[in-house]
Short mmCIF file of C-alpha atoms in Angstrom, two decimals:
data_model
loop_
_atom_site.label_atom_id
_atom_site.label_comp_id
_atom_site.label_asym_id
_atom_site.label_seq_id
_atom_site.Cartn_x
_atom_site.Cartn_y
_atom_site.Cartn_z
CA MET I 1 -43.78 -35.71 -50.26
CA ALA I 2 -40.58 -33.69 -50.69
CA LYS I 3 -38.89 -36.57 -52.37
CA SER I 4 -41.65 -37.09 -54.92
CA ASP I 5 -41.64 -33.34 -55.53
CA ASP I 6 -37.95 -33.55 -56.33
CA GLY I 7 -38.61 -36.56 -58.52
CA ILE I 8 -41.23 -34.64 -60.41
CA HIS I 9 -38.92 -31.68 -60.77
CA ILE I 10 -36.22 -33.91 -62.14
CA LEU I 11 -38.70 -35.40 -64.59
CA GLN I 12 -39.79 -31.92 -65.59
CA GLY I 13 -36.20 -30.91 -66.14
CA LEU I 14 -35.51 -33.99 -68.20
CA LEU I 15 -38.59 -33.44 -70.33
CA VAL I 16 -37.67 -29.83 -70.96
CA PHE I 17 -34.17 -30.92 -71.91
CA GLY I 18 -35.59 -33.63 -74.14
CA ASN I 19 -37.83 -31.16 -75.89
CA VAL I 20 -34.96 -28.73 -76.41
CA VAL I 21 -33.01 -31.51 -78.11
CA ILE I 22 -36.03 -32.38 -80.24
CA GLY I 23 -36.39 -28.77 -81.25
CA THR I 24 -32.80 -28.38 -82.31
CA CYS I 25 -32.82 -31.72 -84.12
CA GLY I 26 -35.95 -30.62 -85.92
CA ILE I 27 -34.17 -27.53 -87.19
CA ALA I 28 -31.19 -29.66 -88.20
CA LEU I 29 -33.47 -32.10 -90.04
CA THR I 30 -35.14 -29.25 -91.91
CA ALA I 31 -31.77 -27.81 -92.90
CA GLU I 32 -30.42 -31.19 -94.00
CA CYS I 33 -33.50 -31.96 -96.08
CA ILE I 34 -33.47 -28.52 -97.71
CA PHE I 35 -29.85 -29.22 -98.65
CA PHE I 36 -30.77 -32.51 -100.25
CA VAL I 37 -33.79 -31.15 -102.06
CA SER I 38 -31.65 -28.39 -103.56
CA ASP I 39 -29.76 -31.16 -105.39
CA PRO I 40 -26.22 -29.78 -105.24
CA HIS I 41 -24.87 -32.58 -107.46
CA GLY I 42 -27.47 -32.15 -110.15
CA LEU I 43 -28.54 -35.78 -110.14
CA TYR I 44 -32.29 -35.22 -109.86
CA PRO I 45 -33.01 -35.60 -113.63
CA LEU I 46 -31.64 -39.14 -113.45
CA LEU I 47 -34.07 -40.01 -110.68
CA GLU I 48 -36.90 -38.22 -112.39
CA ALA I 49 -36.36 -40.36 -115.47
CA THR I 50 -36.57 -43.56 -113.45
CA GLU I 51 -40.03 -42.32 -112.42
CA ASN I 52 -39.12 -43.25 -108.91
CA ASP I 53 -37.89 -40.16 -107.12
CA ASP I 54 -39.27 -41.17 -103.75
CA ILE I 55 -36.07 -40.33 -101.91
CA TYR I 56 -36.85 -36.73 -102.83
CA ALA I 57 -40.38 -37.12 -101.51
CA ALA I 58 -38.84 -38.40 -98.28
CA ALA I 59 -36.65 -35.29 -98.08
CA TRP I 60 -39.62 -33.01 -98.67
CA ILE I 61 -41.53 -34.68 -95.85
CA GLY I 62 -38.42 -34.26 -93.72
CA ILE I 63 -38.48 -30.50 -94.21
CA PHE I 64 -42.00 -30.17 -92.85
CA VAL I 65 -41.53 -32.73 -90.10
CA GLY I 66 -38.44 -30.91 -88.87
CA PHE I 67 -40.33 -27.69 -88.64
CA ALA I 68 -43.24 -29.39 -86.91
CA LEU I 69 -40.87 -30.97 -84.39
CA PHE I 70 -39.45 -27.56 -83.58
CA ALA I 71 -42.89 -26.01 -83.04
CA LEU I 72 -44.15 -28.95 -81.03
CA SER I 73 -41.08 -28.98 -78.82
CA ILE I 74 -41.86 -25.40 -77.80
CA LEU I 75 -45.43 -26.46 -77.04
CA GLY I 76 -44.06 -29.35 -75.04
CA ILE I 77 -41.76 -27.16 -72.97
CA VAL I 78 -44.62 -24.79 -72.19
CA GLY I 79 -46.91 -27.70 -71.32
CA VAL I 80 -44.41 -29.35 -69.01
CA ILE I 81 -43.56 -26.17 -67.14
CA LYS I 82 -47.20 -25.22 -66.70
CA SER I 83 -48.18 -28.84 -65.99
CA ASN I 84 -51.27 -28.32 -68.10
CA ARG I 85 -53.03 -31.57 -68.97
CA THR I 86 -54.80 -30.26 -72.06
CA LEU I 87 -51.66 -28.77 -73.55
CA LEU I 88 -49.73 -31.95 -72.95
CA LEU I 89 -52.46 -34.10 -74.46
CA VAL I 90 -52.51 -31.93 -77.56
CA TYR I 91 -48.72 -32.11 -77.62
CA ILE I 92 -48.71 -35.91 -77.42
CA ILE I 93 -51.31 -36.38 -80.13
CA LEU I 94 -49.65 -33.95 -82.53
CA MET I 95 -46.28 -35.51 -81.82
CA LEU I 96 -47.64 -38.93 -82.67
CA ILE I 97 -48.90 -37.63 -86.00
CA THR I 98 -45.52 -36.08 -86.71
CA TYR I 99 -43.88 -39.33 -85.62
CA ALA I 100 -45.96 -41.24 -88.14
CA PHE I 101 -44.96 -38.89 -90.96
CA GLU I 102 -41.29 -39.04 -90.08
CA MET I 103 -41.49 -42.81 -89.91
CA ALA I 104 -42.92 -42.84 -93.42
CA SER I 105 -40.11 -40.60 -94.61
CA CYS I 106 -37.37 -42.77 -93.12
CA ILE I 107 -38.78 -46.02 -94.43
CA THR I 108 -39.33 -44.53 -97.89
CA ALA I 109 -35.81 -43.18 -98.10
CA VAL I 110 -34.13 -46.41 -97.09
CA THR I 111 -36.39 -48.64 -99.20
CA HIS I 112 -35.97 -46.63 -102.35
CA ARG I 113 -32.26 -46.33 -101.95
CA ASP I 114 -32.09 -50.11 -102.36
CA PHE I 115 -33.83 -49.69 -105.67
CA LEU I 116 -31.09 -47.59 -107.24
CA THR I 117 -28.70 -50.19 -108.67
CA PRO I 118 -25.99 -49.75 -111.31
CA ASN I 119 -28.06 -51.71 -113.82
CA LEU I 120 -30.94 -49.29 -113.41
CA PHE I 121 -28.77 -46.33 -114.34
CA LEU I 122 -27.03 -48.28 -117.11
CA LYS I 123 -30.31 -49.17 -118.77
CA GLN I 124 -31.56 -45.62 -118.42
CA MET I 125 -28.38 -44.16 -119.86
CA LEU I 126 -28.41 -46.50 -122.84
CA GLU I 127 -32.05 -45.91 -123.59
CA ARG I 128 -32.15 -42.17 -123.08
CA TYR I 129 -28.76 -40.54 -123.58
CA GLN I 130 -28.95 -38.49 -126.78
CA LYS I 131 -32.13 -40.16 -127.82
CA SER I 132 -33.30 -38.41 -130.93
CA GLU I 133 -36.90 -39.48 -131.42
CA THR I 134 -38.99 -38.67 -128.41
CA VAL I 135 -42.57 -39.83 -128.19
CA ASN I 136 -44.17 -37.01 -126.23
CA ASN I 137 -43.32 -33.94 -124.19
CA ASN I 138 -42.71 -35.91 -121.03
CA ASP I 139 -40.33 -38.23 -122.83
CA LYS I 140 -38.54 -35.25 -124.37
CA TRP I 141 -38.18 -33.57 -120.99
CA MET I 142 -36.75 -36.69 -119.37
CA THR I 143 -34.41 -37.35 -122.30
CA GLU I 144 -33.04 -33.83 -122.21
CA GLY I 145 -32.56 -34.08 -118.46
CA VAL I 146 -30.69 -37.37 -118.71
CA THR I 147 -28.51 -36.17 -121.60
CA LYS I 148 -27.52 -32.92 -119.89
CA THR I 149 -26.85 -34.66 -116.60
CA TRP I 150 -24.65 -37.31 -118.17
CA ASP I 151 -22.70 -34.77 -120.21
CA LYS I 152 -22.04 -32.78 -117.07
CA LEU I 153 -21.21 -35.89 -115.04
CA MET I 154 -18.71 -37.22 -117.55
CA LEU I 155 -17.00 -33.85 -117.93
CA GLN I 156 -16.79 -32.95 -114.27
CA ASN I 157 -15.90 -36.34 -112.85
CA GLN I 158 -13.68 -37.51 -115.73
CA CYS I 159 -15.58 -40.73 -116.11
CA CYS I 160 -17.41 -42.57 -118.87
CA GLY I 161 -20.55 -44.66 -118.77
CA VAL I 162 -21.86 -46.33 -115.64
CA LEU I 163 -19.29 -49.12 -115.30
CA GLY I 164 -16.85 -47.90 -117.97
CA PRO I 165 -16.57 -46.97 -121.67
CA SER I 166 -17.20 -50.60 -122.56
CA ASP I 167 -20.86 -50.00 -121.66
CA TRP I 168 -21.17 -48.29 -125.03
CA GLN I 169 -19.65 -51.30 -126.77
CA GLU I 170 -21.40 -54.09 -124.95
CA TYR I 171 -24.88 -52.75 -125.57
CA THR I 172 -26.66 -50.98 -128.36
CA SER I 173 -28.12 -47.65 -127.36
CA ALA I 174 -30.04 -44.61 -128.50
CA PHE I 175 -26.65 -42.95 -128.81
CA ARG I 176 -25.42 -45.69 -131.15
CA ILE I 177 -28.37 -45.16 -133.47
CA MET I 178 -27.31 -41.60 -134.18
CA HIS I 179 -23.51 -41.95 -133.97
CA SER I 180 -21.57 -44.62 -135.84
CA ASP I 181 -19.36 -46.96 -133.87
CA ALA I 182 -16.29 -46.13 -135.93
CA ASP I 183 -16.52 -42.38 -135.32
CA PHE I 184 -17.84 -42.56 -131.78
CA PRO I 185 -16.92 -45.76 -129.97
CA TRP I 186 -18.06 -43.78 -126.93
CA PRO I 187 -19.38 -40.26 -126.50
CA ARG I 188 -17.02 -37.35 -126.99
CA ASN I 189 -17.30 -36.36 -123.34
CA CYS I 190 -15.45 -39.55 -122.46
CA CYS I 191 -12.32 -38.04 -124.00
CA VAL I 192 -9.83 -36.14 -121.91
CA MET I 193 -10.56 -32.52 -122.68
CA ASP I 194 -8.27 -29.53 -122.85
CA ALA I 195 -9.05 -26.13 -121.36
CA ARG I 196 -11.26 -25.15 -124.29
CA GLY I 197 -13.49 -28.21 -124.07
CA SER I 198 -12.21 -30.13 -127.08
CA PRO I 199 -10.50 -33.52 -126.90
CA VAL I 200 -6.75 -33.44 -126.33
CA ASN I 201 -6.20 -36.21 -128.88
CA LEU I 202 -9.29 -37.40 -130.71
CA ASP I 203 -7.61 -40.36 -132.37
CA GLY I 204 -6.12 -41.45 -129.07
CA CYS I 205 -9.56 -41.19 -127.53
CA LYS I 206 -11.16 -43.29 -130.25
CA LEU I 207 -8.43 -45.90 -129.98
CA GLY I 208 -8.85 -46.03 -126.25
CA VAL I 209 -5.28 -45.13 -125.37
CA PRO I 210 -4.98 -44.75 -121.60
CA GLY I 211 -4.53 -41.08 -120.81
CA TYR I 212 -6.62 -39.78 -123.69
CA TYR I 213 -9.96 -41.14 -122.58
CA ASN I 214 -11.69 -41.70 -119.25
CA SER I 215 -11.59 -45.38 -118.54
CA ASN I 216 -13.45 -45.44 -115.22
CA GLY I 217 -17.19 -45.50 -114.74
CA CYS I 218 -19.40 -42.82 -113.27
CA TYR I 219 -21.33 -45.04 -110.90
CA ASP I 220 -19.36 -43.93 -107.86
CA ALA I 221 -20.06 -40.30 -108.67
CA ILE I 222 -23.78 -41.09 -108.79
CA SER I 223 -24.17 -43.48 -105.91
CA GLY I 224 -22.04 -41.46 -103.48
CA PRO I 225 -24.35 -38.44 -103.26
CA MET I 226 -27.47 -40.59 -103.46
CA ASN I 227 -26.33 -42.77 -100.60
CA THR I 228 -25.53 -39.73 -98.51
CA HIS I 229 -28.95 -38.32 -99.30
CA ALA I 230 -30.94 -41.43 -98.54
CA TRP I 231 -29.02 -42.44 -95.44
CA GLY I 232 -28.88 -38.88 -94.14
CA VAL I 233 -32.64 -38.63 -94.26
CA ALA I 234 -33.33 -42.16 -93.07
CA TRP I 235 -30.85 -42.65 -90.25
CA PHE I 236 -30.87 -39.15 -88.85
CA GLY I 237 -34.65 -39.37 -88.83
CA PHE I 238 -34.37 -42.73 -87.08
CA ALA I 239 -32.16 -41.23 -84.38
CA ILE I 240 -34.58 -38.35 -83.84
CA LEU I 241 -37.48 -40.79 -83.61
CA CYS I 242 -35.74 -42.93 -81.01
CA TRP I 243 -35.09 -39.87 -78.87
CA THR I 244 -38.63 -38.62 -79.41
CA PHE I 245 -39.93 -42.02 -78.32
CA CYS I 246 -38.22 -41.65 -74.96
CA VAL I 247 -39.40 -38.08 -74.49
CA LEU I 248 -42.97 -39.02 -75.38
CA LEU I 249 -42.99 -41.93 -72.96
CA GLY I 250 -41.71 -39.59 -70.27
CA THR I 251 -44.35 -37.02 -71.14
CA MET I 252 -47.10 -39.65 -70.96
CA PHE I 253 -45.88 -40.71 -67.53
CA TYR I 254 -45.69 -37.07 -66.40
CA TRP I 255 -49.18 -36.41 -67.75
CA SER I 256 -50.62 -39.30 -65.79
CA ARG I 257 -49.13 -37.87 -62.61
CA ILE I 258 -50.75 -34.44 -62.92
CA GLU I 259 -54.06 -33.94 -61.06
CA TYR I 260 -56.48 -31.15 -61.45
CA THR S 1 16.42 -74.10 -174.79
CA MET S 2 12.92 -75.09 -173.78
CA LEU S 3 14.26 -76.16 -170.40
CA LEU S 4 16.12 -72.86 -170.02
CA LEU S 5 12.97 -70.90 -170.89
CA PHE S 6 10.96 -72.96 -168.46
CA LEU S 7 13.48 -72.32 -165.69
CA LEU S 8 13.42 -68.58 -166.40
CA LEU S 9 9.64 -68.54 -166.25
CA LEU S 10 9.75 -70.36 -162.94
CA ALA S 11 12.28 -67.86 -161.57
CA THR S 12 10.08 -64.86 -162.34
CA ALA S 13 6.87 -66.58 -161.24
CA HIS S 14 8.27 -67.39 -157.82
CA GLY S 15 9.31 -63.76 -157.09
CA LEU S 16 6.88 -63.73 -154.16
CA ASP S 17 8.57 -63.44 -150.75
CA LYS S 18 6.63 -65.27 -148.08
CA LEU S 19 7.53 -63.47 -144.86
CA PRO S 20 7.17 -65.39 -141.61
CA TYR S 21 5.30 -62.53 -139.88
CA LYS S 22 1.63 -62.88 -138.87
CA PRO S 23 -0.35 -59.67 -138.32
CA THR S 24 -1.50 -59.29 -134.72
CA LEU S 25 -3.87 -57.07 -132.82
CA ALA S 26 -2.30 -54.19 -130.93
CA SER S 27 -1.73 -54.07 -127.19
CA PRO S 28 -4.76 -55.07 -125.09
CA THR S 29 -4.33 -51.99 -122.88
CA MET S 30 -6.19 -50.04 -125.55
CA GLY S 31 -9.83 -49.71 -124.73
CA GLY S 32 -10.83 -49.54 -128.36
CA LEU S 33 -8.82 -52.58 -129.49
CA LYS S 34 -11.93 -54.25 -130.81
CA THR S 35 -15.21 -52.41 -131.17
CA THR S 36 -18.33 -53.57 -132.94
CA SER S 37 -17.07 -52.42 -136.33
CA THR S 38 -13.34 -51.66 -136.04
CA PHE S 39 -10.17 -53.27 -134.78
CA VAL S 40 -6.62 -52.16 -134.25
CA LEU S 41 -3.57 -53.94 -135.70
CA GLU S 42 0.09 -53.54 -134.93
CA GLN S 43 1.96 -51.91 -137.78
CA PRO S 44 4.28 -54.31 -139.64
CA ARG S 45 7.49 -52.68 -138.48
CA CYS S 46 10.74 -54.44 -139.33
CA VAL S 47 8.80 -56.99 -141.36
CA PHE S 48 9.34 -55.83 -144.92
CA THR S 49 12.93 -55.31 -146.07
CA GLU S 50 14.75 -53.09 -148.56
CA ALA S 51 13.77 -55.60 -151.21
CA GLN S 52 10.27 -54.16 -151.00
CA ALA S 53 11.43 -50.54 -150.91
CA ASN S 54 9.63 -49.72 -154.14
CA ALA S 55 6.49 -51.70 -153.40
CA VAL S 56 3.15 -50.51 -152.13
CA ILE S 57 2.15 -52.45 -149.02
CA TRP S 58 -1.57 -53.21 -148.80
CA LEU S 59 -3.66 -54.65 -146.00
CA VAL S 60 -5.90 -57.49 -147.11
CA VAL S 61 -9.01 -58.20 -145.04
CA ALA S 62 -10.83 -61.41 -145.87
CA VAL S 63 -13.45 -63.75 -144.54
CA PRO S 64 -11.83 -67.02 -143.35
CA LYS S 65 -13.40 -69.00 -146.20
CA ALA S 66 -11.53 -66.94 -148.79
CA VAL S 67 -8.10 -67.53 -147.27
CA ALA S 68 -7.42 -70.95 -148.80
CA LYS S 69 -7.95 -69.98 -152.43
CA PHE S 70 -6.79 -66.36 -152.17
CA ASN S 71 -5.38 -65.01 -155.42
CA ASN S 72 -2.66 -62.43 -154.86
CA SER S 73 -2.80 -61.23 -158.43
CA VAL S 74 -6.28 -59.77 -158.24
CA GLY S 75 -5.55 -56.09 -157.93
CA PRO S 76 -6.94 -53.60 -155.46
CA GLY S 77 -9.65 -51.40 -156.82
CA THR S 78 -11.23 -54.14 -158.87
CA PRO S 79 -14.82 -55.09 -158.07
CA GLU S 80 -13.63 -58.40 -156.67
CA ARG S 81 -11.64 -56.51 -154.06
CA ALA S 82 -13.93 -53.54 -153.45
CA PHE S 83 -14.74 -52.66 -149.85
CA GLN S 84 -18.29 -51.70 -150.74
CA ARG S 85 -19.00 -55.21 -151.98
CA PHE S 86 -17.47 -56.94 -148.98
CA PRO S 87 -18.36 -59.60 -147.88
CA THR S 88 -21.24 -60.46 -150.20
CA SER S 89 -19.79 -60.35 -153.71
CA ALA S 90 -16.18 -59.64 -152.74
CA PRO S 91 -14.75 -62.17 -150.25
CA ALA S 92 -11.83 -59.87 -149.45
CA TYR S 93 -10.86 -56.24 -149.79
CA MET S 94 -7.60 -54.33 -149.81
CA THR S 95 -6.98 -51.04 -148.10
CA LEU S 96 -4.54 -48.93 -146.09
CA ASN S 97 -2.00 -48.78 -148.90
CA THR S 98 1.32 -47.21 -148.02
CA THR S 99 5.05 -47.61 -148.66
CA LEU S 100 7.92 -48.89 -146.57
CA LEU S 101 8.76 -45.30 -145.61
CA ASN S 102 5.76 -45.27 -143.29
CA TYR S 103 6.89 -48.38 -141.47
CA PRO S 104 10.44 -47.38 -140.49
CA CYS S 105 12.56 -49.88 -138.67
CA PRO S 106 13.43 -49.99 -135.80
CA LYS S 107 10.28 -48.99 -133.96
CA PRO S 108 10.94 -46.06 -131.58
CA PRO S 109 10.29 -47.23 -128.02
CA GLY S 110 7.19 -45.86 -126.35
CA GLU S 111 5.51 -44.89 -129.60
CA ILE S 112 2.13 -46.31 -130.41
CA THR S 113 2.37 -47.73 -133.92
CA VAL S 114 -1.01 -49.04 -134.91
CA LEU S 115 -3.38 -49.29 -137.80
CA ARG S 116 -7.06 -48.77 -137.11
CA VAL S 117 -9.08 -50.87 -139.52
CA GLY S 118 -12.51 -49.37 -140.07
CA SER S 119 -11.92 -45.73 -139.28
CA GLU S 120 -13.00 -44.11 -142.55
CA THR S 121 -16.74 -43.60 -142.42
CA SER S 122 -17.10 -41.09 -145.25
CA CYS S 123 -16.55 -43.54 -148.13
CA THR S 124 -18.54 -46.51 -146.81
CA ARG S 125 -20.99 -46.37 -149.67
CA ASP S 126 -18.87 -44.58 -152.24
CA GLU S 127 -18.29 -47.08 -155.05
CA LYS S 128 -15.66 -44.76 -156.49
CA ARG S 129 -13.49 -45.53 -153.46
CA PRO S 130 -13.09 -49.31 -153.50
CA THR S 131 -10.00 -49.13 -151.28
CA CYS S 132 -11.94 -47.41 -148.51
CA ASN S 133 -10.92 -48.30 -144.95
CA GLY S 134 -14.54 -48.46 -143.95
CA PRO S 135 -16.16 -49.91 -140.81
CA LEU S 136 -16.66 -53.64 -140.94
CA PRO S 137 -20.25 -54.67 -141.55
CA SER S 138 -20.49 -57.59 -139.13
CA PRO S 139 -18.69 -59.05 -136.11
CA GLY S 140 -16.71 -61.38 -138.36
CA PRO S 141 -14.51 -63.35 -137.89
CA TYR S 142 -11.94 -61.88 -140.28
CA ARG S 143 -8.39 -62.73 -141.23
CA VAL S 144 -5.86 -60.19 -142.46
CA LYS S 145 -2.44 -60.14 -144.07
CA PHE S 146 -0.10 -57.62 -145.62
CA LEU S 147 0.68 -57.81 -149.32
CA ALA S 148 3.41 -55.85 -151.12
CA LEU S 149 2.69 -55.06 -154.76
CA GLU S 150 5.08 -53.59 -157.27
CA GLY S 151 2.75 -52.19 -159.86
CA SER S 152 0.37 -55.09 -160.16
CA LYS S 153 2.86 -57.82 -159.33
CA PRO S 154 2.85 -59.23 -155.81
CA VAL S 155 6.40 -59.30 -154.44
CA ALA S 156 5.98 -60.13 -150.77
CA GLU S 157 3.31 -61.21 -148.38
CA THR S 158 3.03 -61.96 -144.70
CA GLY S 159 1.15 -64.89 -143.24
CA TRP S 160 -2.54 -64.73 -142.49
CA SER S 161 -3.48 -63.62 -139.00
CA GLU S 162 -5.54 -65.63 -136.55
CA PRO S 163 -9.29 -65.07 -136.99
CA ILE S 164 -10.33 -61.76 -135.46
CA THR S 165 -13.86 -61.60 -134.09
CA LEU S 166 -15.34 -58.22 -133.22
CA ARG S 167 -17.66 -57.39 -130.35
CA THR S 168 -21.36 -57.94 -130.51
CA ALA S 169 -23.65 -55.48 -128.80
CA GLN S 170 -26.66 -56.64 -126.80
CA PRO S 171 -29.88 -54.65 -126.69
CA PRO S 172 -30.35 -52.68 -123.47
CA ASN S 173 -33.56 -54.39 -122.53
CA SER S 174 -31.52 -57.52 -121.88
CA ILE S 175 -30.09 -55.79 -118.81
CA PRO S 176 -31.68 -57.28 -115.71
CA VAL S 177 -32.95 -54.49 -113.51
CA MET S 178 -33.28 -56.58 -110.42
CA GLY S 179 -36.25 -56.31 -108.16
CA ARG S 180 -35.66 -54.53 -104.88
CA GLY S 181 -33.44 -56.61 -102.69
CA HIS S 182 -34.12 -55.44 -99.19
CA SER S 183 -30.97 -54.64 -97.29
CA ALA S 184 -30.58 -55.56 -93.65
CA GLY S 185 -30.54 -51.91 -92.64
CA MET S 186 -33.90 -51.26 -94.18
CA ILE S 187 -35.50 -54.22 -92.43
CA ALA S 188 -34.00 -53.22 -89.07
CA LEU S 189 -35.09 -49.62 -89.40
CA THR S 190 -38.63 -50.49 -90.42
CA SER S 191 -39.18 -53.05 -87.71
CA ILE S 192 -37.70 -50.95 -84.90
CA LEU S 193 -39.69 -47.88 -85.85
CA SER S 194 -42.90 -49.88 -86.14
CA ILE S 195 -42.41 -51.39 -82.70
CA LEU S 196 -41.69 -48.00 -81.13
CA PHE S 197 -44.72 -46.47 -82.77
CA ALA S 198 -46.89 -49.33 -81.57
CA ILE S 199 -45.65 -48.82 -78.01
CA LEU S 200 -46.44 -45.10 -78.22
CA LEU S 201 -49.93 -45.77 -79.48
CA ALA S 202 -50.46 -48.24 -76.65
CA GLY S 203 -49.23 -45.60 -74.24
CA LEU S 204 -51.65 -43.05 -75.65
CA LEU S 205 -54.48 -45.54 -75.29
CA ALA S 206 -53.52 -46.21 -71.67
CA MET S 207 -53.43 -42.48 -71.02
CA LEU S 208 -56.92 -41.97 -72.42
CA VAL S 209 -58.23 -44.90 -70.39
CA PHE S 210 -56.76 -43.40 -67.22
CA TRP S 211 -58.26 -40.05 -68.07
CA GLY S 212 -61.64 -41.69 -68.34
CA SER S 213 -61.30 -43.29 -64.93
CA ASP S 214 -59.62 -40.34 -63.27
CA ALA S 215 -60.98 -41.10 -59.82
CA CYS S 216 -58.48 -43.97 -59.45
CA GLY S 217 -55.36 -41.87 -59.57
CA GLY S 218 -54.84 -40.70 -55.97
CA SER S 219 -51.88 -41.93 -54.05
CA SER S 220 -48.75 -40.74 -55.75
CA THR S 221 -50.08 -37.85 -57.81
CA PHE S 222 -48.94 -34.38 -57.05
CA ASN S 223 -51.12 -31.30 -56.95
CA LYS S 224 -49.62 -28.15 -58.28
CA PRO S 225 -51.41 -25.42 -56.26
CA GLU S 226 -51.38 -27.43 -52.98
CA ALA S 227 -47.76 -28.46 -53.19
CA VAL S 228 -46.71 -25.17 -51.65
CA THR S 229 -49.20 -25.40 -48.75
CA VAL S 230 -48.18 -28.99 -47.93
CA ARG S 231 -44.56 -27.99 -47.59
CA ARG S 232 -45.46 -25.12 -45.33
CA TYR S 233 -47.46 -27.48 -43.13
CA ASN S 234 -44.52 -29.84 -42.78
CA THR S 235 -42.04 -27.19 -41.71
CA HIS S 236 -44.55 -25.76 -39.26
CA HIS S 237 -45.14 -29.18 -37.75
CA VAL S 238 -41.44 -29.96 -37.36
CA HIS S 239 -40.73 -26.51 -35.98
CA ASP S 240 -43.53 -27.00 -33.42
CA GLN S 241 -42.18 -30.34 -32.30
CA ALA S 242 -38.64 -29.02 -31.95
CA ALA S 243 -39.95 -26.12 -29.86
CA ALA S 244 -42.03 -28.50 -27.72
CA GLN S 245 -38.98 -30.60 -26.86
CA LEU S 246 -36.92 -27.64 -25.70
#
């Protein structure tokens, strides 16, 4: 009997340790998802305009799941130490519900990341950037968001277009309707700017002389943060769920060994 | 005397220098070399000589069909050479007039010496400016040459360039926004998580079944309040035996 007592104590210790890890990971997940939702790179308007901002929904779910994991881990520790069947049953059921939500968040994040291709952003940029005639309020809101985001992107990252300035030449666009090709082969923000925000050499920029205009595309500046966001939510959540799986299996085994 | 007169006439009529130069596009490193309505030519440096020092050098832009029967004597500014009527009623137009002073020879190394054809947007529809360097109305093709005029008399010309075709822009709805291609990572993540969740649900079900038939669980379960008493019994028993042997 002593040996099985020790075995049970070891299992108790492991479960408490497992729950501590779950609790801390839950806090970390909440913090990470709050960071992503706060949109430090200002790319949310681009996603909003694609009408597919599910990776943000996944991050929101992550915030609440992280908090729930923390609370449930405390419940789990108490339940294991007190060896209380009811508490542990409640713990297991609530954990399974949280597990289901986190699973949904991970799968959503990774699925919708695959949806964000360069062509998607190219089409959106061409159709919305500096679009002058908006149909309704929603359209106006999205257009303003896309225009401001692109202006900021091109200025801060010294880039032009999605794949390059030739995007503006290869395709017609809402921008082209309002600005003639001869005066604006590409938007002004594609020009290298001086400290006061005006082009260093406007003619050089229009000619496309290397050094006076930004010849690289902005896709890396968009996809980098979005990849980090989606994979951070999806794969960290996956790791937490794998660990939680082991802890839950252990808890179920422990539960079946308690007798009133 | 008639022969002499004829020869003199011939001499003046053939005062046109045909220079071997052909206008070319500028260096391809320029991003804006050809846009949908403009293009960039190299300046004709070291092409015209001192013989044309007093001439005005014009750029002629024409549709390829007008090259064969091009009449150098039709002056710039006439309706037949007006930019605003190009290419419908005027098969060619003349623009970018300047003198030899603006094309000094030799070309300083490292300097970008180009002419941007199509950069003046303000006079596109101004009929009072027939020599406007306006944006080209269609992708072309176009052929260009330089023509030096002294007054209204052509004195030198370069060859015609190769046909220059501008870019054509596609509409954005021709961009294929591909349907979601599922990456391997996504498939792995989804399947692994689903399997784990299924195992957990099965475990929960097994738990509830055991709870229902609780009488079965007997042999290796532990009892929390009695655990202490059992241990005490064991030590007592061993202690008794050891004492009995002594």
